[in-house]
Amino acid sequence: MDRGRVRVTSSGLAKGAEDLLVARKRQPCWTKNEPNAWICLDLGRNRRLSPTHYTLCSGASEAGFDHKGGRVALAAVEHLRESARAALRDGNGSDRLHALARASLVCVGAGPPPGVEVPDWVEVAGWCDRSSPAGRAKFADELMGAHFVCIPSRADFYGVTLVEALAHGVPVVARIQIRGI
C-alpha cells in the first residue's frame, strides 16, 4: 500500500489491512503468527516519524491473550499454588508457603477469550490506555501493587511494559525469545 509519501508493506496480515497502519483512527491490525513476520513503514527519503503517543500496541484483543502468553501465566500461577499446597500437606507450614498457596494473578490488557475458565484467584484489570492520564494512572497503580511482573509473550515489539516495570522498581520475569523479549 502506498499512501502518498508513506509506503506500508508486510509479510502478510492475519487481521486488518496495511493502510490501517497509517490511518488516524486506531484499528486492530497484526501479522500472521509465523516466524519472522514483519511490517515495514517506509517513510521515504529524508523523512522521520514523530509519534505523539504510543502508536504500536498489542494484547488488546482476545487473540492478544494467547499471543501475550496469558495461558502460560495462568498455568504458572496454578502450578505455584498447587506446589505450595502439596508442600503444606507434607508438613511444611511456613508463612511463605501459605501465601504462595493463595497466590493470585492480575491480567492487565487482554483478558481470557470466551470459553477460557477464569479461576477466582484471577483478576482481569482490562486494557490501560496509556495515552490518557487516567490510563497511565491505572497502569502505574497496577504496577505498584505487583510483587513482580510476568511477561510470557511469544514476541514483543519492544517490551514497553518490561521497561516501565523496571523503571518503577518492580522485578520482571520474562520469556526470552529470539526477535523479542
mmCIF file of C-alpha atoms in Angstrom, residues 17-156:
data_model
loop_
_atom_site.group_PDB
_atom_site.id
_atom_site.type_symbol
_atom_site.label_atom_id
_atom_site.label_comp_id
_atom_site.label_asym_id
_atom_site.label_seq_id
_atom_site.Cartn_x
_atom_site.Cartn_y
_atom_site.Cartn_z
ATOM 1 C CA ALA A 17 -5.062 -4.135 6.207
ATOM 2 C CA GLU A 18 -1.788 -2.348 5.649
ATOM 3 C CA ASP A 19 -3.480 1.016 5.112
ATOM 4 C CA LEU A 20 -4.887 0.840 8.665
ATOM 5 C CA LEU A 21 -1.349 1.308 9.982
ATOM 6 C CA VAL A 22 -1.242 4.863 8.683
ATOM 7 C CA ALA A 23 -4.882 5.732 9.364
ATOM 8 C CA ARG A 24 -5.644 8.328 12.007
ATOM 9 C CA LYS A 25 -8.050 6.020 13.825
ATOM 10 C CA ARG A 26 -6.799 3.130 15.940
ATOM 11 C CA GLN A 27 -7.712 -0.150 14.247
ATOM 12 C CA PRO A 28 -6.761 -3.741 15.069
ATOM 13 C CA CYS A 29 -4.066 -4.998 12.729
ATOM 14 C CA TRP A 30 -1.446 -7.709 13.168
ATOM 15 C CA THR A 31 0.802 -10.051 11.227
ATOM 16 C CA LYS A 32 0.226 -13.744 10.717
ATOM 17 C CA ASN A 33 1.506 -15.893 13.577
ATOM 18 C CA GLU A 34 4.578 -17.211 11.803
ATOM 19 C CA PRO A 35 8.338 -16.948 12.317
ATOM 20 C CA ASN A 36 9.949 -13.723 11.119
ATOM 21 C CA ALA A 37 6.652 -11.966 10.350
ATOM 22 C CA TRP A 38 7.189 -8.274 9.661
ATOM 23 C CA ILE A 39 5.637 -4.919 8.856
ATOM 24 C CA CYS A 40 7.635 -2.124 7.245
ATOM 25 C CA LEU A 41 6.732 1.564 7.132
ATOM 26 C CA ASP A 42 8.923 3.283 4.546
ATOM 27 C CA LEU A 43 8.609 6.998 5.212
ATOM 28 C CA GLY A 44 10.597 7.972 2.150
ATOM 29 C CA ARG A 45 13.854 9.813 1.809
ATOM 30 C CA ASN A 46 14.747 12.449 4.441
ATOM 31 C CA ARG A 47 11.565 11.919 6.491
ATOM 32 C CA ARG A 48 11.151 10.842 10.069
ATOM 33 C CA LEU A 49 8.389 9.556 12.299
ATOM 34 C CA SER A 50 7.438 11.664 15.317
ATOM 35 C CA PRO A 51 4.739 9.786 17.252
ATOM 36 C CA THR A 52 2.682 11.807 19.713
ATOM 37 C CA HIS A 53 1.678 8.760 21.789
ATOM 38 C CA TYR A 54 2.130 5.019 21.728
ATOM 39 C CA THR A 55 1.466 4.035 18.175
ATOM 40 C CA LEU A 56 2.112 0.307 18.461
ATOM 41 C CA CYS A 57 0.056 -1.737 20.846
ATOM 42 C CA SER A 58 -0.556 -5.413 21.250
ATOM 43 C CA GLY A 59 -2.512 -7.658 23.530
ATOM 44 C CA ALA A 60 -5.647 -5.537 23.297
ATOM 45 C CA SER A 61 -7.771 -8.253 21.729
ATOM 46 C CA GLU A 62 -8.898 -11.731 22.682
ATOM 47 C CA ALA A 63 -6.225 -13.126 20.345
ATOM 48 C CA GLY A 64 -3.732 -10.991 22.284
ATOM 49 C CA PHE A 65 -4.295 -13.067 25.430
ATOM 50 C CA ASP A 66 -2.676 -16.104 23.818
ATOM 51 C CA HIS A 67 -0.040 -14.101 21.916
ATOM 52 C CA LYS A 68 0.969 -12.372 25.141
ATOM 53 C CA GLY A 69 1.234 -15.718 26.954
ATOM 54 C CA GLY A 70 -1.900 -15.465 29.066
ATOM 55 C CA ARG A 71 -2.361 -19.228 29.256
ATOM 56 C CA VAL A 72 1.299 -19.627 30.263
ATOM 57 C CA ALA A 73 0.790 -17.156 33.132
ATOM 58 C CA LEU A 74 -2.391 -18.934 34.256
ATOM 59 C CA ALA A 75 -0.628 -22.305 34.221
ATOM 60 C CA ALA A 76 2.415 -20.928 36.073
ATOM 61 C CA VAL A 77 0.360 -19.449 38.911
ATOM 62 C CA GLU A 78 -1.758 -22.610 39.136
ATOM 63 C CA HIS A 79 1.456 -24.678 39.377
ATOM 64 C CA LEU A 80 2.814 -22.350 42.063
ATOM 65 C CA ARG A 81 -0.398 -22.649 44.088
ATOM 66 C CA GLU A 82 -0.523 -26.446 43.720
ATOM 67 C CA SER A 83 3.157 -26.880 44.647
ATOM 68 C CA ALA A 84 2.713 -24.778 47.766
ATOM 69 C CA ARG A 85 -0.407 -26.729 48.782
ATOM 70 C CA ALA A 86 1.470 -30.025 48.268
ATOM 71 C CA ALA A 87 4.330 -28.821 50.474
ATOM 72 C CA LEU A 88 1.834 -27.756 53.138
ATOM 73 C CA ARG A 89 0.252 -31.223 53.044
ATOM 74 C CA ASP A 90 3.724 -32.696 53.576
ATOM 75 C CA GLY A 91 4.035 -30.768 56.830
ATOM 76 C CA ASN A 92 5.969 -27.695 55.714
ATOM 77 C CA GLY A 93 3.917 -24.881 57.215
ATOM 78 C CA SER A 94 5.859 -21.655 56.665
ATOM 79 C CA ASP A 95 4.089 -18.328 56.229
ATOM 80 C CA ARG A 96 5.574 -18.053 52.746
ATOM 81 C CA LEU A 97 4.057 -21.364 51.678
ATOM 82 C CA HIS A 98 0.666 -20.285 52.997
ATOM 83 C CA ALA A 99 0.987 -17.057 50.972
ATOM 84 C CA LEU A 100 2.060 -18.931 47.816
ATOM 85 C CA ALA A 101 -0.879 -21.312 48.177
ATOM 86 C CA ARG A 102 -3.106 -18.205 47.885
ATOM 87 C CA ALA A 103 -1.163 -16.565 45.020
ATOM 88 C CA SER A 104 -3.232 -14.504 42.606
ATOM 89 C CA LEU A 105 -2.814 -13.167 39.090
ATOM 90 C CA VAL A 106 -3.867 -9.794 37.695
ATOM 91 C CA CYS A 107 -4.183 -9.697 33.878
ATOM 92 C CA VAL A 108 -3.594 -6.188 32.540
ATOM 93 C CA GLY A 109 -4.505 -5.846 28.878
ATOM 94 C CA ALA A 110 -6.324 -8.587 27.047
ATOM 95 C CA GLY A 111 -8.257 -10.929 29.266
ATOM 96 C CA PRO A 112 -9.047 -14.545 28.537
ATOM 97 C CA PRO A 113 -11.261 -15.106 25.495
ATOM 98 C CA PRO A 114 -14.754 -16.568 25.880
ATOM 99 C CA GLY A 115 -14.617 -20.231 26.806
ATOM 100 C CA VAL A 116 -11.478 -19.974 28.944
ATOM 101 C CA GLU A 117 -12.322 -20.694 32.567
ATOM 102 C CA VAL A 118 -11.109 -17.883 34.816
ATOM 103 C CA PRO A 119 -10.340 -19.098 38.347
ATOM 104 C CA ASP A 120 -11.438 -16.944 41.280
ATOM 105 C CA TRP A 121 -7.792 -16.081 42.017
ATOM 106 C CA VAL A 122 -7.520 -14.217 38.669
ATOM 107 C CA GLU A 123 -8.484 -10.564 38.310
ATOM 108 C CA VAL A 124 -8.889 -9.174 34.791
ATOM 109 C CA ALA A 125 -7.972 -5.493 35.110
ATOM 110 C CA GLY A 126 -8.519 -4.844 31.405
ATOM 111 C CA TRP A 127 -6.829 -2.508 28.999
ATOM 112 C CA CYS A 128 -4.939 0.564 30.281
ATOM 113 C CA ASP A 129 -4.935 3.263 27.602
ATOM 114 C CA ARG A 130 -1.615 4.898 28.440
ATOM 115 C CA SER A 131 -2.312 7.783 26.062
ATOM 116 C CA SER A 132 -4.682 9.234 28.694
ATOM 117 C CA PRO A 133 -3.825 10.446 32.216
ATOM 118 C CA ALA A 134 -6.409 8.077 33.740
ATOM 119 C CA GLY A 135 -4.977 5.108 31.814
ATOM 120 C CA ARG A 136 -1.424 5.954 32.856
ATOM 121 C CA ALA A 137 -2.540 6.233 36.488
ATOM 122 C CA LYS A 138 -4.372 2.885 36.324
ATOM 123 C CA PHE A 139 -1.302 1.204 34.813
ATOM 124 C CA ALA A 140 1.004 2.719 37.444
ATOM 125 C CA ASP A 141 -1.366 1.545 40.219
ATOM 126 C CA GLU A 142 -1.339 -1.999 38.822
ATOM 127 C CA LEU A 143 2.470 -1.931 38.603
ATOM 128 C CA MET A 144 2.944 -0.636 42.122
ATOM 129 C CA GLY A 145 0.574 -3.272 43.511
ATOM 130 C CA ALA A 146 2.525 -6.130 41.915
ATOM 131 C CA HIS A 147 5.162 -8.249 43.625
ATOM 132 C CA PHE A 148 6.574 -8.852 40.147
ATOM 133 C CA VAL A 149 5.518 -8.533 36.508
ATOM 134 C CA CYS A 150 5.298 -11.665 34.368
ATOM 135 C CA ILE A 151 5.750 -11.195 30.613
ATOM 136 C CA PRO A 152 5.408 -14.623 28.965
ATOM 137 C CA SER A 153 4.883 -13.159 25.467
ATOM 138 C CA ARG A 154 5.795 -15.225 22.433
ATOM 139 C CA ALA A 155 7.149 -11.991 20.930
ATOM 140 C CA ASP A 156 7.005 -8.297 21.691
#
